[in-house]
Amino acid sequence: MSIGDKADYVRTRLDVPAGGHHCHWPGCTAKVPPAAWGCRKHWYRLPHAIRNRIWASFRPGQEQSKTPSRAYVEAAREAREWILANHPPEENLL
């Protein structure tokens, strides 16, 4: 499945259910659809190479089965490590 096909899959699931989940960017409290890694703002702050690794390892349906691949978990961990090394934690002040 191509990255374009995966992106189309995620686009069809943009409604955030009641529970939803939070953006994976440390400190961000934005609710995002379960099929999305994070909010738009933070997704585009990640380096292109990391976003590509997340896309390459994403399997449509993993957000429902709660069984991401090992490669996806490693890509998400790489994203978190990059964030912590390059950006201070954020706090949403409401």
mmCIF file of N, CA and C in Angstrom:
data_model
loop_
_atom_site.group_PDB
_atom_site.id
_atom_site.type_symbol
_atom_site.label_atom_id
_atom_site.label_comp_id
_atom_site.label_asym_id
_atom_site.label_seq_id
_atom_site.Cartn_x
_atom_site.Cartn_y
_atom_site.Cartn_z
ATOM 1 N N MET A 1 0.851 -1.176 0.000
ATOM 2 C CA MET A 1 0.000 0.000 0.000
ATOM 3 C C MET A 1 0.895 1.237 0.000
ATOM 4 N N SER A 2 0.607 2.184 -0.867
ATOM 5 C CA SER A 2 1.436 3.382 -0.982
ATOM 6 C C SER A 2 1.128 4.371 0.145
ATOM 7 N N ILE A 3 2.033 5.305 0.334
ATOM 8 C CA ILE A 3 1.807 6.348 1.332
ATOM 9 C C ILE A 3 0.566 7.152 0.968
ATOM 10 N N GLY A 4 0.342 7.390 -0.321
ATOM 11 C CA GLY A 4 -0.858 8.106 -0.755
ATOM 12 C C GLY A 4 -2.129 7.371 -0.357
ATOM 13 N N ASP A 5 -2.126 6.046 -0.508
ATOM 14 C CA ASP A 5 -3.289 5.245 -0.095
ATOM 15 C C ASP A 5 -3.498 5.333 1.419
ATOM 16 N N LYS A 6 -2.399 5.307 2.159
ATOM 17 C CA LYS A 6 -2.498 5.408 3.611
ATOM 18 C C LYS A 6 -3.028 6.788 4.015
ATOM 19 N N ALA A 7 -2.550 7.826 3.342
ATOM 20 C CA ALA A 7 -3.024 9.182 3.632
ATOM 21 C C ALA A 7 -4.518 9.296 3.336
ATOM 22 N N ASP A 8 -4.960 8.691 2.237
ATOM 23 C CA ASP A 8 -6.394 8.697 1.916
ATOM 24 C C ASP A 8 -7.189 7.996 3.012
ATOM 25 N N TYR A 9 -6.669 6.897 3.516
ATOM 26 C CA TYR A 9 -7.326 6.163 4.594
ATOM 27 C C TYR A 9 -7.495 7.065 5.817
ATOM 28 N N VAL A 10 -6.414 7.735 6.203
ATOM 29 C CA VAL A 10 -6.468 8.605 7.379
ATOM 30 C C VAL A 10 -7.445 9.760 7.135
ATOM 31 N N ARG A 11 -7.425 10.340 5.922
ATOM 32 C CA ARG A 11 -8.338 11.448 5.606
ATOM 33 C C ARG A 11 -9.799 11.052 5.761
ATOM 34 N N THR A 12 -10.121 9.796 5.502
ATOM 35 C CA THR A 12 -11.515 9.365 5.630
ATOM 36 C C THR A 12 -11.914 9.144 7.081
ATOM 37 N N ARG A 13 -10.958 9.275 7.988
ATOM 38 C CA ARG A 13 -11.219 9.037 9.406
ATOM 39 C C ARG A 13 -10.857 10.257 10.250
ATOM 40 N N LEU A 14 -11.145 11.435 9.730
ATOM 41 C CA LEU A 14 -10.752 12.657 10.417
ATOM 42 C C LEU A 14 -11.667 13.063 11.564
ATOM 43 N N ASP A 15 -12.810 12.427 11.689
ATOM 44 C CA ASP A 15 -13.672 12.733 12.826
ATOM 45 C C ASP A 15 -13.023 12.181 14.090
ATOM 46 N N VAL A 16 -13.002 13.009 15.116
ATOM 47 C CA VAL A 16 -12.435 12.574 16.388
ATOM 48 C C VAL A 16 -13.565 12.009 17.234
ATOM 49 N N PRO A 17 -13.524 10.709 17.544
ATOM 50 C CA PRO A 17 -14.573 10.137 18.393
ATOM 51 C C PRO A 17 -14.536 10.750 19.787
ATOM 52 N N ALA A 18 -15.564 10.518 20.548
ATOM 53 C CA ALA A 18 -15.687 11.112 21.884
ATOM 54 C C ALA A 18 -14.406 10.949 22.697
ATOM 55 N N GLY A 19 -13.842 9.758 22.706
ATOM 56 C CA GLY A 19 -12.612 9.533 23.462
ATOM 57 C C GLY A 19 -11.401 10.095 22.735
ATOM 58 N N GLY A 20 -11.318 9.810 21.450
ATOM 59 C CA GLY A 20 -10.192 10.269 20.652
ATOM 60 C C GLY A 20 -8.863 9.878 21.277
ATOM 61 N N HIS A 21 -7.836 10.486 20.843
ATOM 62 C CA HIS A 21 -6.554 10.358 21.530
ATOM 63 C C HIS A 21 -5.793 11.650 21.314
ATOM 64 N N HIS A 22 -4.778 11.856 22.108
ATOM 65 C CA HIS A 22 -4.040 13.107 22.042
ATOM 66 C C HIS A 22 -2.890 13.008 21.055
ATOM 67 N N CYS A 23 -2.534 14.158 20.543
ATOM 68 C CA CYS A 23 -1.337 14.296 19.716
ATOM 69 C C CYS A 23 -0.164 13.688 20.486
ATOM 70 N N HIS A 24 0.741 13.034 19.770
ATOM 71 C CA HIS A 24 1.888 12.394 20.425
ATOM 72 C C HIS A 24 3.016 13.365 20.754
ATOM 73 N N TRP A 25 2.870 14.646 20.383
ATOM 74 C CA TRP A 25 3.902 15.629 20.717
ATOM 75 C C TRP A 25 3.851 15.868 22.227
ATOM 76 N N PRO A 26 4.963 15.692 22.932
ATOM 77 C CA PRO A 26 4.953 15.874 24.379
ATOM 78 C C PRO A 26 4.395 17.244 24.778
ATOM 79 N N GLY A 27 3.420 17.217 25.667
ATOM 80 C CA GLY A 27 2.819 18.441 26.166
ATOM 81 C C GLY A 27 1.618 18.926 25.379
ATOM 82 N N CYS A 28 1.383 18.400 24.205
ATOM 83 C CA CYS A 28 0.241 18.827 23.390
ATOM 84 C C CYS A 28 -1.007 18.070 23.856
ATOM 85 N N THR A 29 -2.075 18.800 24.062
ATOM 86 C CA THR A 29 -3.318 18.174 24.506
ATOM 87 C C THR A 29 -4.375 18.153 23.408
ATOM 88 N N ALA A 30 -3.981 18.471 22.178
ATOM 89 C CA ALA A 30 -4.939 18.454 21.071
ATOM 90 C C ALA A 30 -5.441 17.027 20.851
ATOM 91 N N LYS A 31 -6.746 16.902 20.696
ATOM 92 C CA LYS A 31 -7.329 15.596 20.380
ATOM 93 C C LYS A 31 -7.274 15.416 18.868
ATOM 94 N N VAL A 32 -6.879 14.226 18.471
ATOM 95 C CA VAL A 32 -6.750 13.906 17.047
ATOM 96 C C VAL A 32 -7.442 12.581 16.759
ATOM 97 N N PRO A 33 -7.775 12.334 15.499
ATOM 98 C CA PRO A 33 -8.376 11.044 15.151
ATOM 99 C C PRO A 33 -7.421 9.903 15.506
ATOM 100 N N PRO A 34 -7.958 8.754 15.884
ATOM 101 C CA PRO A 34 -7.101 7.624 16.253
ATOM 102 C C PRO A 34 -6.113 7.209 15.161
ATOM 103 N N ALA A 35 -6.438 7.425 13.898
ATOM 104 C CA ALA A 35 -5.537 7.032 12.820
ATOM 105 C C ALA A 35 -4.404 8.033 12.599
ATOM 106 N N ALA A 36 -4.443 9.176 13.263
ATOM 107 C CA ALA A 36 -3.423 10.212 13.082
ATOM 108 C C ALA A 36 -2.361 10.127 14.169
ATOM 109 N N TRP A 37 -1.119 10.390 13.800
ATOM 110 C CA TRP A 37 -0.031 10.416 14.786
ATOM 111 C C TRP A 37 -0.191 11.606 15.726
ATOM 112 N N GLY A 38 -0.561 12.748 15.157
ATOM 113 C CA GLY A 38 -0.662 13.953 15.961
ATOM 114 C C GLY A 38 -1.404 15.053 15.229
ATOM 115 N N CYS A 39 -1.433 16.205 15.854
ATOM 116 C CA CYS A 39 -2.109 17.353 15.248
ATOM 117 C C CYS A 39 -1.289 17.854 14.059
ATOM 118 N N ARG A 40 -1.943 18.593 13.204
ATOM 119 C CA ARG A 40 -1.299 19.093 11.977
ATOM 120 C C ARG A 40 -0.050 19.926 12.303
ATOM 121 N N LYS A 41 -0.179 20.813 13.279
ATOM 122 C CA LYS A 41 0.937 21.698 13.651
ATOM 123 C C LYS A 41 2.182 20.883 13.999
ATOM 124 N N HIS A 42 2.012 19.873 14.820
ATOM 125 C CA HIS A 42 3.169 19.107 15.272
ATOM 126 C C HIS A 42 3.636 18.078 14.248
ATOM 127 N N TRP A 43 2.731 17.529 13.481
ATOM 128 C CA TRP A 43 3.129 16.597 12.427
ATOM 129 C C TRP A 43 4.128 17.255 11.488
ATOM 130 N N TYR A 44 3.841 18.505 11.105
ATOM 131 C CA TYR A 44 4.716 19.183 10.159
ATOM 132 C C TYR A 44 5.959 19.782 10.798
ATOM 133 N N ARG A 45 6.077 19.715 12.108
ATOM 134 C CA ARG A 45 7.328 20.096 12.768
ATOM 135 C C ARG A 45 8.341 18.961 12.736
ATOM 136 N N LEU A 46 7.862 17.732 12.577
ATOM 137 C CA LEU A 46 8.781 16.591 12.495
ATOM 138 C C LEU A 46 9.569 16.658 11.194
ATOM 139 N N PRO A 47 10.813 16.216 11.211
ATOM 140 C CA PRO A 47 11.580 16.148 9.966
ATOM 141 C C PRO A 47 10.887 15.212 8.963
ATOM 142 N N HIS A 48 11.018 15.553 7.714
ATOM 143 C CA HIS A 48 10.392 14.779 6.642
ATOM 144 C C HIS A 48 10.770 13.301 6.723
ATOM 145 N N ALA A 49 12.017 13.009 7.027
ATOM 146 C CA ALA A 49 12.474 11.607 7.088
ATOM 147 C C ALA A 49 11.736 10.827 8.178
ATOM 148 N N ILE A 50 11.486 11.455 9.311
ATOM 149 C CA ILE A 50 10.763 10.768 10.390
ATOM 150 C C ILE A 50 9.308 10.576 9.992
ATOM 151 N N ARG A 51 8.696 11.604 9.398
ATOM 152 C CA ARG A 51 7.309 11.451 8.933
ATOM 153 C C ARG A 51 7.211 10.315 7.926
ATOM 154 N N ASN A 52 8.189 10.218 7.049
ATOM 155 C CA ASN A 52 8.178 9.135 6.056
ATOM 156 C C ASN A 52 8.272 7.768 6.716
ATOM 157 N N ARG A 53 9.079 7.645 7.778
ATOM 158 C CA ARG A 53 9.190 6.359 8.475
ATOM 159 C C ARG A 53 7.869 6.012 9.171
ATOM 160 N N ILE A 54 7.221 7.016 9.733
ATOM 161 C CA ILE A 54 5.917 6.764 10.364
ATOM 162 C C ILE A 54 4.927 6.298 9.307
ATOM 163 N N TRP A 55 4.866 7.008 8.174
ATOM 164 C CA TRP A 55 3.944 6.603 7.105
ATOM 165 C C TRP A 55 4.265 5.209 6.583
ATOM 166 N N ALA A 56 5.534 4.938 6.356
ATOM 167 C CA ALA A 56 5.929 3.645 5.773
ATOM 168 C C ALA A 56 5.539 2.478 6.672
ATOM 169 N N SER A 57 5.546 2.701 7.986
ATOM 170 C CA SER A 57 5.261 1.605 8.909
ATOM 171 C C SER A 57 3.809 1.579 9.389
ATOM 172 N N PHE A 58 3.036 2.613 9.059
ATOM 173 C CA PHE A 58 1.621 2.668 9.448
ATOM 174 C C PHE A 58 0.833 1.628 8.672
ATOM 175 N N ARG A 59 -0.004 0.875 9.391
ATOM 176 C CA ARG A 59 -0.894 -0.102 8.755
ATOM 177 C C ARG A 59 -2.333 0.342 9.004
ATOM 178 N N PRO A 60 -3.093 0.620 7.953
ATOM 179 C CA PRO A 60 -4.496 0.987 8.168
ATOM 180 C C PRO A 60 -5.194 -0.053 9.037
ATOM 181 N N GLY A 61 -5.914 0.434 10.025
ATOM 182 C CA GLY A 61 -6.616 -0.442 10.944
ATOM 183 C C GLY A 61 -5.890 -0.652 12.262
ATOM 184 N N GLN A 62 -4.602 -0.294 12.326
ATOM 185 C CA GLN A 62 -3.856 -0.512 13.569
ATOM 186 C C GLN A 62 -4.440 0.302 14.718
ATOM 187 N N GLU A 63 -5.097 1.416 14.386
ATOM 188 C CA GLU A 63 -5.699 2.238 15.434
ATOM 189 C C GLU A 63 -6.937 1.579 16.030
ATOM 190 N N GLN A 64 -7.529 0.657 15.283
ATOM 191 C CA GLN A 64 -8.696 -0.070 15.779
ATOM 192 C C GLN A 64 -8.284 -1.343 16.506
ATOM 193 N N SER A 65 -7.322 -2.050 15.938
ATOM 194 C CA SER A 65 -6.870 -3.309 16.548
ATOM 195 C C SER A 65 -5.918 -3.074 17.717
ATOM 196 N N LYS A 66 -5.375 -1.860 17.786
ATOM 197 C CA LYS A 66 -4.397 -1.501 18.835
ATOM 198 C C LYS A 66 -3.137 -2.361 18.751
ATOM 199 N N THR A 67 -2.784 -2.737 17.510
ATOM 200 C CA THR A 67 -1.598 -3.563 17.305
ATOM 201 C C THR A 67 -0.690 -2.948 16.241
ATOM 202 N N PRO A 68 -0.041 -1.810 16.563
ATOM 203 C CA PRO A 68 0.883 -1.237 15.590
ATOM 204 C C PRO A 68 2.082 -2.168 15.400
ATOM 205 N N SER A 69 2.674 -2.080 14.246
ATOM 206 C CA SER A 69 3.851 -2.907 13.971
ATOM 207 C C SER A 69 5.027 -2.439 14.822
ATOM 208 N N ARG A 70 5.992 -3.305 14.968
ATOM 209 C CA ARG A 70 7.220 -2.950 15.692
ATOM 210 C C ARG A 70 7.893 -1.755 15.013
ATOM 211 N N ALA A 71 7.885 -1.747 13.671
ATOM 212 C CA ALA A 71 8.501 -0.644 12.930
ATOM 213 C C ALA A 71 7.788 0.679 13.226
ATOM 214 N N TYR A 72 6.453 0.640 13.354
ATOM 215 C CA TYR A 72 5.706 1.859 13.668
ATOM 216 C C TYR A 72 6.076 2.358 15.066
ATOM 217 N N VAL A 73 6.133 1.464 16.017
ATOM 218 C CA VAL A 73 6.486 1.845 17.394
ATOM 219 C C VAL A 73 7.894 2.439 17.416
ATOM 220 N N GLU A 74 8.813 1.851 16.664
ATOM 221 C CA GLU A 74 10.183 2.374 16.608
ATOM 222 C C GLU A 74 10.210 3.749 15.951
ATOM 223 N N ALA A 75 9.425 3.954 14.895
ATOM 224 C CA ALA A 75 9.372 5.260 14.227
ATOM 225 C C ALA A 75 8.770 6.308 15.167
ATOM 226 N N ALA A 76 7.731 5.937 15.903
ATOM 227 C CA ALA A 76 7.122 6.856 16.858
ATOM 228 C C ALA A 76 8.100 7.189 17.983
ATOM 229 N N ARG A 77 8.871 6.209 18.415
ATOM 230 C CA ARG A 77 9.886 6.441 19.447
ATOM 231 C C ARG A 77 10.973 7.382 18.910
ATOM 232 N N GLU A 78 11.371 7.177 17.666
ATOM 233 C CA GLU A 78 12.360 8.063 17.050
ATOM 234 C C GLU A 78 11.829 9.498 17.006
ATOM 235 N N ALA A 79 10.549 9.653 16.671
ATOM 236 C CA ALA A 79 9.941 10.983 16.635
ATOM 237 C C ALA A 79 10.001 11.618 18.016
ATOM 238 N N ARG A 80 9.629 10.866 19.033
ATOM 239 C CA ARG A 80 9.638 11.402 20.403
ATOM 240 C C ARG A 80 11.046 11.798 20.833
ATOM 241 N N GLU A 81 12.021 10.965 20.530
ATOM 242 C CA GLU A 81 13.403 11.282 20.892
ATOM 243 C C GLU A 81 13.878 12.540 20.178
ATOM 244 N N TRP A 82 13.511 12.677 18.907
ATOM 245 C CA TRP A 82 13.881 13.876 18.157
ATOM 246 C C TRP A 82 13.235 15.121 18.779
ATOM 247 N N ILE A 83 11.961 15.009 19.124
ATOM 248 C CA ILE A 83 11.248 16.144 19.737
ATOM 249 C C ILE A 83 11.931 16.552 21.034
ATOM 250 N N LEU A 84 12.193 15.597 21.904
ATOM 251 C CA LEU A 84 12.799 15.899 23.199
ATOM 252 C C LEU A 84 14.190 16.501 23.056
ATOM 253 N N ALA A 85 14.929 16.099 22.011
ATOM 254 C CA ALA A 85 16.266 16.629 21.782
ATOM 255 C C ALA A 85 16.251 18.008 21.125
ATOM 256 N N ASN A 86 15.167 18.343 20.413
ATOM 257 C CA ASN A 86 15.159 19.569 19.613
ATOM 258 C C ASN A 86 14.124 20.617 20.007
ATOM 259 N N HIS A 87 13.177 20.263 20.847
ATOM 260 C CA HIS A 87 12.120 21.203 21.240
ATOM 261 C C HIS A 87 11.804 21.039 22.712
ATOM 262 N N PRO A 88 11.739 22.150 23.439
ATOM 263 C CA PRO A 88 11.349 22.031 24.846
ATOM 264 C C PRO A 88 9.886 21.611 24.943
ATOM 265 N N PRO A 89 9.521 20.923 26.015
ATOM 266 C CA PRO A 89 8.112 20.530 26.189
ATOM 267 C C PRO A 89 7.201 21.750 26.184
ATOM 268 N N GLU A 90 6.000 21.574 25.649
ATOM 269 C CA GLU A 90 5.010 22.639 25.583
ATOM 270 C C GLU A 90 3.940 22.403 26.617
ATOM 271 N N GLU A 91 3.315 23.463 27.036
ATOM 272 C CA GLU A 91 2.153 23.361 27.900
ATOM 273 C C GLU A 91 1.057 24.176 27.253
ATOM 274 N N ASN A 92 -0.119 23.601 27.165
ATOM 275 C CA ASN A 92 -1.258 24.350 26.653
ATOM 276 C C ASN A 92 -1.837 25.138 27.807
ATOM 277 N N LEU A 93 -1.815 26.416 27.686
ATOM 278 C CA LEU A 93 -2.363 27.271 28.724
ATOM 279 C C LEU A 93 -3.740 27.721 28.275
ATOM 280 N N LEU A 94 -4.743 27.254 28.969
ATOM 281 C CA LEU A 94 -6.115 27.611 28.616
ATOM 282 C C LEU A 94 -6.630 28.693 29.534
#
